[in-house]
XYZ file of C-alpha atoms in Angstrom:
561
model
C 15.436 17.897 22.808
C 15.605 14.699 20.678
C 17.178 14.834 17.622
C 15.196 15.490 13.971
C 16.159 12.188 12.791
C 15.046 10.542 16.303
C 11.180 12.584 15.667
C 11.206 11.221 12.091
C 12.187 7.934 13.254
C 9.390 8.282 15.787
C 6.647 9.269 13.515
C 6.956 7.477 10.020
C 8.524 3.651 11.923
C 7.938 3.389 15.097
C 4.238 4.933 15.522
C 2.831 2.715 12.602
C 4.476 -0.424 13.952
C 3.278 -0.572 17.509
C -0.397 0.439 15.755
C 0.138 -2.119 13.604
C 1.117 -4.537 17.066
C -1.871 -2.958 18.925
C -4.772 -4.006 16.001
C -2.951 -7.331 16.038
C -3.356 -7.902 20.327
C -7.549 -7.077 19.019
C -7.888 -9.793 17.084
C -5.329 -11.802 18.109
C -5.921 -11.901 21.426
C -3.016 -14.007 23.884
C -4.309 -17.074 24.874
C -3.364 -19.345 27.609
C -1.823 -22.755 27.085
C -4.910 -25.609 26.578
C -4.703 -27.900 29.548
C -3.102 -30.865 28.797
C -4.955 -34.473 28.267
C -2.460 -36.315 29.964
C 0.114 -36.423 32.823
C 2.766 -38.992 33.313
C 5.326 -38.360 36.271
C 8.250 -40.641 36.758
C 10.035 -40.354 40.112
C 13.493 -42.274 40.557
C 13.595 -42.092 43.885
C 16.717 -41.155 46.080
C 18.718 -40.582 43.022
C 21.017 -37.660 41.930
C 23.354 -36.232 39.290
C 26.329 -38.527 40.320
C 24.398 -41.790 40.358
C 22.924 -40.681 36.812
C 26.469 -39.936 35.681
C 27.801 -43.233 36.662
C 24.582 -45.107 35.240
C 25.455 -43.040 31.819
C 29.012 -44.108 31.614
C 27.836 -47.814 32.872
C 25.584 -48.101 29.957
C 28.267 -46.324 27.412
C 25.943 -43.779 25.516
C 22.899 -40.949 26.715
C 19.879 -41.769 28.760
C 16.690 -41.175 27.651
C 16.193 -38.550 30.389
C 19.521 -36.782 28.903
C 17.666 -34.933 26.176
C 14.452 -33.062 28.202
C 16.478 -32.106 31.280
C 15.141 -28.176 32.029
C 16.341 -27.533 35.593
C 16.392 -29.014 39.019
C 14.373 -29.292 42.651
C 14.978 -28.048 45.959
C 14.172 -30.891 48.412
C 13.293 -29.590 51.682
C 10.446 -30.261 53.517
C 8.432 -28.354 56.519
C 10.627 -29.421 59.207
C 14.133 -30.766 57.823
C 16.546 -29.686 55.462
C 16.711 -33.195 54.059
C 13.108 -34.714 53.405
C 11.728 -38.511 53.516
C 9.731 -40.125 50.606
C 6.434 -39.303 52.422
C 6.703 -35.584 52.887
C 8.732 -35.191 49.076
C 5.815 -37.381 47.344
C 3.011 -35.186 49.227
C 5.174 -31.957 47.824
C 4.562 -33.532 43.896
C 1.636 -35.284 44.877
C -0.884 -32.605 46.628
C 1.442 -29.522 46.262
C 1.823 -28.938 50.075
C 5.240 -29.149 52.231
C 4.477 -31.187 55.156
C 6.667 -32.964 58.044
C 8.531 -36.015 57.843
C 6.569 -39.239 57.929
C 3.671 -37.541 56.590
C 1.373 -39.159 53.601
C -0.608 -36.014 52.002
C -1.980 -34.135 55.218
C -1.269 -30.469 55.393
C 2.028 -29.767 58.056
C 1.797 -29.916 61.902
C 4.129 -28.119 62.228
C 6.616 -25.591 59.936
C 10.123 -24.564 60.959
C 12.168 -24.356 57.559
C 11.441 -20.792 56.170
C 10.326 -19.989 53.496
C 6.719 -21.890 53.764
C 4.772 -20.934 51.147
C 0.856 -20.473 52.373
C -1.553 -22.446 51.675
C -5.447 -21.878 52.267
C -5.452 -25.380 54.416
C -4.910 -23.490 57.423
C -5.463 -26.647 59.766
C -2.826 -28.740 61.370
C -2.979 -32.412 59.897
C -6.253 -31.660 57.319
C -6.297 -34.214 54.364
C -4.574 -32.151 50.940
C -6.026 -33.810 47.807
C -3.635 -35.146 45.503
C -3.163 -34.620 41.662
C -4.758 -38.119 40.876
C -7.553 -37.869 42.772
C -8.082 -34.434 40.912
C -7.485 -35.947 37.307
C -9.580 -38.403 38.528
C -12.758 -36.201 38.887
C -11.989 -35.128 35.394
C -13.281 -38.025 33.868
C -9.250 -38.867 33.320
C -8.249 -42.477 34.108
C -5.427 -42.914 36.790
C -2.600 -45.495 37.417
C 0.074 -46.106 39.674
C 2.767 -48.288 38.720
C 5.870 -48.812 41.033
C 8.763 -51.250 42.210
C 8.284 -51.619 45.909
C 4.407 -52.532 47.565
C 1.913 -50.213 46.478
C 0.946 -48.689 50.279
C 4.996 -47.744 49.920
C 5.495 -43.841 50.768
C 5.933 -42.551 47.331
C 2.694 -44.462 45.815
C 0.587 -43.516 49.254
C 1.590 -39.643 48.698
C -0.507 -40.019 45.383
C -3.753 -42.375 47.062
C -4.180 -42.101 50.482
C -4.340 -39.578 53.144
C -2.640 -40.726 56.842
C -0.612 -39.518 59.797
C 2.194 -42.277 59.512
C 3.534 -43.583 56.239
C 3.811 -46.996 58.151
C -0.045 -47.467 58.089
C 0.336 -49.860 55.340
C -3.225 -51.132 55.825
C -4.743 -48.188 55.709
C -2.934 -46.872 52.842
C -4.293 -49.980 51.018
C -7.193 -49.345 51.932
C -7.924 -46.294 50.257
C -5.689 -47.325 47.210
C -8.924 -50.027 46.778
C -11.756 -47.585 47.337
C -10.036 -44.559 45.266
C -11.314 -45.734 41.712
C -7.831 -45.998 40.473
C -7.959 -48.122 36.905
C -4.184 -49.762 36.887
C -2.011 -50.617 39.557
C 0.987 -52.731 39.478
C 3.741 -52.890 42.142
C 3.901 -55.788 45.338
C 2.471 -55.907 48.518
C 0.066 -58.611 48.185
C 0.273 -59.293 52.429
C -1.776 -56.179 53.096
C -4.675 -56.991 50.845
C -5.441 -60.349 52.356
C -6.901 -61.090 56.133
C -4.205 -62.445 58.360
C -6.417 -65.833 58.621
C -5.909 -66.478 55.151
C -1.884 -65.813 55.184
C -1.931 -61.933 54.845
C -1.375 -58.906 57.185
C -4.855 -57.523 57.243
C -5.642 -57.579 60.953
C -9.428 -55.930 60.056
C -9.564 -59.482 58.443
C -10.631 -57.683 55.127
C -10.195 -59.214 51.936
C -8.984 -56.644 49.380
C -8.541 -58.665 46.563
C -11.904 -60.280 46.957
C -13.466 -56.610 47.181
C -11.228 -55.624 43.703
C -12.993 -58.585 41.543
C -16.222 -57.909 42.739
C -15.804 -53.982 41.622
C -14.983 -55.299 38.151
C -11.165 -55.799 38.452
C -8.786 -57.744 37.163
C -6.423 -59.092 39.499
C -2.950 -60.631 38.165
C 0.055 -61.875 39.512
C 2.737 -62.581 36.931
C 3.860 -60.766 33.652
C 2.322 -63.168 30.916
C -1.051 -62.108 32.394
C 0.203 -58.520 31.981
C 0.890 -59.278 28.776
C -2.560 -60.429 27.659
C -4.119 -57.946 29.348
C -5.746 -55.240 26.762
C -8.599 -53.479 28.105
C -10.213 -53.264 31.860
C -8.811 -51.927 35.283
C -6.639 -53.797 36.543
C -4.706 -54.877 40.220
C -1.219 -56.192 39.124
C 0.056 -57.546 42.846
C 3.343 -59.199 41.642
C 5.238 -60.017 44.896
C 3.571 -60.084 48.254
C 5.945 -57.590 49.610
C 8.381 -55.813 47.653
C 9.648 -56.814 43.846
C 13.263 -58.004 43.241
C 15.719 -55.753 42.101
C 15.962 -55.690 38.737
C 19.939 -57.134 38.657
C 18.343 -60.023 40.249
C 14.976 -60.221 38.616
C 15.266 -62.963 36.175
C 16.938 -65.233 38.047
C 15.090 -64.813 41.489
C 11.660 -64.253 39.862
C 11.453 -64.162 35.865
C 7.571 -64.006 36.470
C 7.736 -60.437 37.424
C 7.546 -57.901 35.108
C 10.392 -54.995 34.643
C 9.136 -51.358 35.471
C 9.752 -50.633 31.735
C 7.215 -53.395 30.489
C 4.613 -52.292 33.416
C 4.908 -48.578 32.160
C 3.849 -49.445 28.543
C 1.593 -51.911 29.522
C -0.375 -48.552 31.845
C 0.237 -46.569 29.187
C -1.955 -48.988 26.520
C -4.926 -49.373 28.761
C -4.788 -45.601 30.512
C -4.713 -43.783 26.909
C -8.232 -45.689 26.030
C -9.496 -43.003 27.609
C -10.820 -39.947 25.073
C -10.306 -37.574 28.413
C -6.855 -38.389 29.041
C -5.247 -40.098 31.989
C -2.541 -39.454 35.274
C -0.089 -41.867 35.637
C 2.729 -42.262 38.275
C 5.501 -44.129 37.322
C 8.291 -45.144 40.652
C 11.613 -46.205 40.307
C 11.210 -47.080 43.686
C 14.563 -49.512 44.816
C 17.162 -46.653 43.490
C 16.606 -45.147 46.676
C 17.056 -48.934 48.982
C 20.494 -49.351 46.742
C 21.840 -46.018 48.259
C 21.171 -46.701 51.927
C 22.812 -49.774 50.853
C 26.046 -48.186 49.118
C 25.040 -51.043 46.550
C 25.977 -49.914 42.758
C 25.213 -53.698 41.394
C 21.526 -52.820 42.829
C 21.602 -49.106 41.765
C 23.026 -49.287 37.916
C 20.352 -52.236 37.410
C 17.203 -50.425 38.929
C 18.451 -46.769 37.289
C 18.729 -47.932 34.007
C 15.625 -50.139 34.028
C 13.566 -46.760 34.979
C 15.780 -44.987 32.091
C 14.139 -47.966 29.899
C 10.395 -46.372 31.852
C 11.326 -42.877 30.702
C 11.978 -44.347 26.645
C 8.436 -45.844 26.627
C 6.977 -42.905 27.930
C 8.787 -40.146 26.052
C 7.688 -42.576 22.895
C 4.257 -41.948 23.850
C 4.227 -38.768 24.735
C 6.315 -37.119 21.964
C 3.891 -38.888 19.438
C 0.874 -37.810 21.219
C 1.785 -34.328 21.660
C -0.894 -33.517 24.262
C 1.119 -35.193 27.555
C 2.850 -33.152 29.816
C 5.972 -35.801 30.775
C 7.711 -34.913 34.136
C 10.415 -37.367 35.038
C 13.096 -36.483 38.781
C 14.088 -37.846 42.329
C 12.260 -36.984 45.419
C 15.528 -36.459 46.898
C 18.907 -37.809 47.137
C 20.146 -40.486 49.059
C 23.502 -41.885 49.754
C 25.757 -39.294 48.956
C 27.282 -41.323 46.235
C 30.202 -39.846 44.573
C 32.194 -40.928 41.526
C 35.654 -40.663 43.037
C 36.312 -41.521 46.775
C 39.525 -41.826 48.680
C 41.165 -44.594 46.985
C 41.161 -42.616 44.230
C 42.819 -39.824 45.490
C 46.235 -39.995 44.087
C 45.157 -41.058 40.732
C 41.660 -39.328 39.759
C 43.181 -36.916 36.857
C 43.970 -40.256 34.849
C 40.617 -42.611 36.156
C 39.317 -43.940 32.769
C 35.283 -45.098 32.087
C 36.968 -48.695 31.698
C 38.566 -48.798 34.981
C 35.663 -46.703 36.479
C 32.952 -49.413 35.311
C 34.910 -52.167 35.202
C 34.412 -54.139 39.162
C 30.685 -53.319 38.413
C 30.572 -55.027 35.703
C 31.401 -58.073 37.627
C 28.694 -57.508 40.359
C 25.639 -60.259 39.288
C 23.809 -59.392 42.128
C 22.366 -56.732 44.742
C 23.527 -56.967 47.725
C 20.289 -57.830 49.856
C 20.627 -60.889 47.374
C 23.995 -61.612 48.013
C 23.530 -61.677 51.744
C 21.195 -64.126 51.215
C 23.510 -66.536 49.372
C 25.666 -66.248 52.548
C 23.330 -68.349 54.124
C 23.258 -69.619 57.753
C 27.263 -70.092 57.247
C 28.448 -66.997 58.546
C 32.098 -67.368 58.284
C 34.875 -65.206 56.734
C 35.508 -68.083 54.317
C 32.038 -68.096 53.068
C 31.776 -64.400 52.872
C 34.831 -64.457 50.712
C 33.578 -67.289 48.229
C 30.281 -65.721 48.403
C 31.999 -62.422 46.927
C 34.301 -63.798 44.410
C 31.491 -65.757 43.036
C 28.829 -63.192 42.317
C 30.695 -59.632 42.764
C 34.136 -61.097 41.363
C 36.141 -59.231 44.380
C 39.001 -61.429 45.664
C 38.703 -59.679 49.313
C 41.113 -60.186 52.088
C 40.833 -62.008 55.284
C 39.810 -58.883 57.341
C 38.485 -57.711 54.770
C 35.849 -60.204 55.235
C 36.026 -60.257 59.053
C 35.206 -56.674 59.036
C 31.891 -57.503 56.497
C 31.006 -59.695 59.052
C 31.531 -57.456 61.956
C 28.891 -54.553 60.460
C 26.193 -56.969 59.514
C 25.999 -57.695 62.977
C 25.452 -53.825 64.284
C 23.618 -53.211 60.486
C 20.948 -55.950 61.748
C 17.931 -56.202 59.142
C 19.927 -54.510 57.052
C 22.802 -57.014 57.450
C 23.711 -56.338 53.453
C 24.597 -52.205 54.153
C 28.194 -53.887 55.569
C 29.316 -55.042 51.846
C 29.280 -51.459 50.016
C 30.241 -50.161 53.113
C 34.095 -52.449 53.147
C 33.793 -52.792 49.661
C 33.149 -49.768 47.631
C 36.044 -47.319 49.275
C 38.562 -50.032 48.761
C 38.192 -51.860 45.607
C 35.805 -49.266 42.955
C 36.134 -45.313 42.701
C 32.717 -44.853 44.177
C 32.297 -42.513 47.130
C 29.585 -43.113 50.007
C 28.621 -40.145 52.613
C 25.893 -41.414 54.466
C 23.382 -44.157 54.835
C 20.373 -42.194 54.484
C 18.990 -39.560 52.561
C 20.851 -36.103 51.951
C 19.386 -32.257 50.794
C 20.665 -31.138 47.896
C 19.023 -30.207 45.022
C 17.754 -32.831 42.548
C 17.576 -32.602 38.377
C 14.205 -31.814 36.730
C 13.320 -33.859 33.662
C 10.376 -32.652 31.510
C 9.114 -32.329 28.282
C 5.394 -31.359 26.435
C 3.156 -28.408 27.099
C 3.150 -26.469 30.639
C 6.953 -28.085 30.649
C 8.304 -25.992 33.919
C 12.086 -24.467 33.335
C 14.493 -23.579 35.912
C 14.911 -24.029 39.663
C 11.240 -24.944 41.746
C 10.361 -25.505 45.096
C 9.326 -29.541 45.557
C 5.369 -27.717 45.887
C 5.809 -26.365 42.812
C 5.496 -30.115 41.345
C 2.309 -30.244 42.355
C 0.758 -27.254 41.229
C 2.239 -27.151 38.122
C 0.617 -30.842 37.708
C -2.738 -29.617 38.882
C -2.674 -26.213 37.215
C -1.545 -28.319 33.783
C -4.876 -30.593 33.765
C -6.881 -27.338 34.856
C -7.176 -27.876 38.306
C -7.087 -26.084 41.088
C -6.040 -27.913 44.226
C -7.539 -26.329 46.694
C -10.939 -26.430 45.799
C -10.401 -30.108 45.233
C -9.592 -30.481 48.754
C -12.781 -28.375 50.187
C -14.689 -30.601 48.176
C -13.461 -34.186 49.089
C -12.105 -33.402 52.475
C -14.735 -31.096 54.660
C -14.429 -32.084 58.718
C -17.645 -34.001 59.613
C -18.296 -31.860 62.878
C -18.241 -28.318 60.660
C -21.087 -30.289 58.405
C -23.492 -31.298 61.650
C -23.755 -30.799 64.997
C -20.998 -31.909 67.040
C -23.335 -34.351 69.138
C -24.353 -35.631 65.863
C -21.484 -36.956 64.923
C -19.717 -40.186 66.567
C -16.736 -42.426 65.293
C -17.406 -45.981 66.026
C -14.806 -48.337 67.366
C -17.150 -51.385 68.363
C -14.649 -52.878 65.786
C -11.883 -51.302 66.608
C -9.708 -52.099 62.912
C -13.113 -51.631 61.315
C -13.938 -47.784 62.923
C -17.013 -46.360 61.037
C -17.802 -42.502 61.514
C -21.908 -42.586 62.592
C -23.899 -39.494 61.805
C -27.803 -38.808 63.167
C -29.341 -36.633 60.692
C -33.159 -36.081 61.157
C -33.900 -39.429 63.089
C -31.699 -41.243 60.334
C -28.756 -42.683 61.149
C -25.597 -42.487 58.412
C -23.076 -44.803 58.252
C -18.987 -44.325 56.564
C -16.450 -46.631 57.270
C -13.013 -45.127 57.291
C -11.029 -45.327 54.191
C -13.833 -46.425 52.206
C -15.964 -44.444 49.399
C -19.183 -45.707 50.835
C -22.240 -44.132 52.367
C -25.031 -46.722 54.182
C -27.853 -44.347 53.955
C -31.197 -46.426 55.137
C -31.472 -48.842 52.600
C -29.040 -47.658 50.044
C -25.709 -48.025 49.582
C -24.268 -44.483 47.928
C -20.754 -45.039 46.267
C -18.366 -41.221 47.186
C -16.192 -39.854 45.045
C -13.382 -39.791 47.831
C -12.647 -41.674 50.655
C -13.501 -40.977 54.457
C -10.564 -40.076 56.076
C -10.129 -40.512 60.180
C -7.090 -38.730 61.899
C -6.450 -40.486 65.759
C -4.451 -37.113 66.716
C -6.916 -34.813 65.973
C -10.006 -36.967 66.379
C -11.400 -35.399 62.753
C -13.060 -37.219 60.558
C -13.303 -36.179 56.508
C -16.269 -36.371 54.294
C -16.606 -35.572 50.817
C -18.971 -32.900 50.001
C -21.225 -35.588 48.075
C -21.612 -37.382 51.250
C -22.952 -34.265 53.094
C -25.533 -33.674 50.606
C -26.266 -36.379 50.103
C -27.214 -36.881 54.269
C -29.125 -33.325 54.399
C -30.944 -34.306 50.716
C -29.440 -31.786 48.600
C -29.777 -32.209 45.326
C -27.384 -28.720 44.124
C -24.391 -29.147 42.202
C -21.136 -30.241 43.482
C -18.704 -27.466 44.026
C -16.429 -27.084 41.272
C -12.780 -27.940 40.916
C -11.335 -26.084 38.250
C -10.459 -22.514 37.981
């Protein structure tokens, strides 16, 4: 038996308290967080805790992303312990872990337990993405990175293909998805190979961009008159410099930082709200490089990103800000081997101070090599813009792995150069699996250790959306709508295919990766675009498109929970 005091205790405190707690849940009732009007992510890709570190002590005081770290990523994707930028971006972009190479299609195959299910059941079926989601909520969308646009990160986020290398195709559907502000490079793949470009459909993109009510610049003092309008900023025709060697190479591209603010203005005309993904994208190129001239210039540039957005958000109040890698790359370390026998005493100067010397990346300081490939020149070349007085064989050996590095020549100077004269480490040239800091800050801010997926959803489930619904309404397999027979995919052109549909002697017409329906005389803009997958031989309609073929006028399924 309890004791008398313990009964009283019971009966005149405790009783009247949890009544009291109990009328309160009545008319207070719990209520879940609003969804949030706006969504900014910010991926630096390949980067980790050591590269952030070294970028910190580089610059000599916090980052901006210092003060809303809440917990970290694991990076794995459905068939490798250490993923690629297509199959991490599809993890944030559509909430699905796929296989290597992949750009937003549900996994082939999965052999890395624990795979959480998803309802797309099918092998290689389109997942829709978080901006094409916010999209359909009236929210406008942007896209601003540092490499071309049809890049694997940005595609993850637009387009839906087999092969991240379909750069064409990926372009493609970046035009058609509605998308109000992009900025990034890759110019070549929106104009016809006959007038200069890579287009082999002979397609002009940009032509198609101004004629749906674009603006379409090409240097930052059009950025910086720009104040209302969608807008196409194409600002190199492949990739943009680094940032260490923006202003001298090309001072009429903008830095990621003014391109962010610059999204920011026109997206948050909206009264809905508006998605916006923000890539740091050559972080990741200076670690296959073992290049810290490259990395401390592009890293702090997208810390300069994260400032403009945090000032946005934290004033707005209503923007869920999530800023972290895709994955890690390099295996960068501060301490290496040369700093074996001296690492207790290594001091920030000393750490910091043969980067400070480094004036350019070194893709850029390959190039200033020239046609004179000579130990001499490599050695001039060096003291000149990385201030490293190198040996003989030093240079010799530089020499020796830009021949087997081919392309990618410029690998062989961080590899000789970094383990002997700086206290950086290097493990590999590609990517590596650990797990990768989490950055975040406003409401639905996620805490603690999440699955790459869990990016995603959280995204989605913050704006009020529920991906899979999304995707049964944009992506539904043409041959489950009509007959089989009905249904053809036309290669008369064969970089032009266009899926054909006979639907009560009528004849439909979709051209893959386009939003448009030829429907007898009219012309019926889609709210997605048609997707066509070669392995499977499927072809993906939105639901729109279906009903709008069999003349049903019902509403369109919904996408929210």
């Amino acid at each position: 038996m309890g004791s008398p005091n313990a009964t009283v205790l019971q009966q005149f405190i405790l009783r009247p308290i949890m009544l009291i707690v109990i009328v309160l849940s009545l008319v207070y009732p719990a209520t879940a967080i609003a969804a949030v009007k706006n969504v900014i992510v910010l991926i630096m890709d390949g980067c980790g805790d050591e590269q952030l570190t070294l970028a910190r002590w580089y610059k000599g005081s916090p980052l901006a992303l210092d003060a809303i770290r809440v917990g970290a990523v694991k990076t794995y994707n459905a068939d490798s312990v250490i993923p690629d930028s297509a199959s991490a971006g599809t993890a944030y972009a559509a909430g699905v872990r796929t296989n290597s190479g992949v750009v937003s299609l549900s996994p082939k195959t999965t052999t890395i337990p624990p795979a959480p299910a998803h309802t797309l059941k099918t092998p290689r079926q389109p997942c829709a993405t978080v901006l094409e989601g916010a999209r359909l909520l009236g929210k406008s969308t942007g896209v601003v990175v540092t490499c071309r646009i049809s890049h694997a990160t940005p595609a993850t986020y637009m387009a839906h293909t087999p092969s991240r290398k379909m750069d064409e195709d990926i372009t493609e559907q970046a035009v058609y998805q509605n998308i109000d502000v992009v900025m990034g490079g890759g110019k070549k793949y929106f104009r016809p190979q006959s007038a200069g470009g890579n287009r082999q459909d002979q397609e002009d993109l940009i032509s198609v961009l101004q004629t749906h009510g674009y603006r379409v610049i090409q240097n930052r003092t059009e950025l910086h008159k720009l104040d209302k309008g969608k807008v196409f900023g194409l600002f190199a025709s492949n990739h943009l410099e680094a940032e260490i060697d923006r202003l001298e190479c090309a001072p009429e591209q903008p830095s990621l930082a003014e391109m962010t603010r610059k999204a920011i203005q026109l997206l948050s005309a909206n009264p809905a709200g508006f998605f916006l993904l923000v890539e740091g994208s050559q972080i990741d190129w200076a670690c296959h490089a073992h290049d810290p001239a490259h990395l401390i210039g592009d890293l702090l540039m997208f810390d300069r990103a994260v400032q403009a957005a945090l000032d946005f958000a934290q004033k707005d109040g209503q923007t869920l800000l999530l800023a972290l890698p895709d994955h890690n790359t390099g295996g960068m370390s501060i301490g290496n081997q040369c700093s074996d026998h001296y690492y207790t005493r290594l001091q920030p100067e000393a750490l910091i101070a043969p980067l400070k010397k480094m004036q350019l990346s070194a893709p850029t300081l390959w190039r200033r090599v020239g046609k004179d490939k000579t130990p001499e020149k490599i050695k001039d070349t060096v003291i000149r813009y990385w201030g490293i007085q190198l040996t003989e064989k030093d240079a010799q050996e530089i020499l020796k792995k830009a021949e087997q590095y081919g392309k990618n020549a410029h690998n062989a100077f961080g590899e000789v150069i970094c383990p002997k004269y700086t206290d950086i480490g290097w493990t590999t040239h590609g990517h590596t699996g650990g797990d990768i800091p989490l950055f975040a800050c406003g409401p639905h801010r996620p805490v603690g250790l999440l699955d790459a997926p869990d990016i995603g959803r959280l995204t989605a489930e913050a704006m009020d959306l529920d991906l899979n619904l999304l995707s049964a309404r944009l992506f539904v397999e043409a041959r489950q709508a009509f007959p089989a027979q009905a249904v053809r995919l036309d290669h008369t052109d064969p970089y032009n295919p266009v899926v054909r549909i006979s639907y009560h002697d009528r004849q439909a017409s979709l051209p893959v990766n386009k939003n448009l329906l030829y429907w007898g005389e009219e012309v019926l803009p889609l709210e997605g675009v048609v997707v066509y997958l070669p392995e499977t031989e499927t072809t993906y309609l939105p639901v729109q498109a279906i009903q709008a073929i069999k003349g049903e006028s019902k509403p369109l399924p919904p996408i929210t929970k």
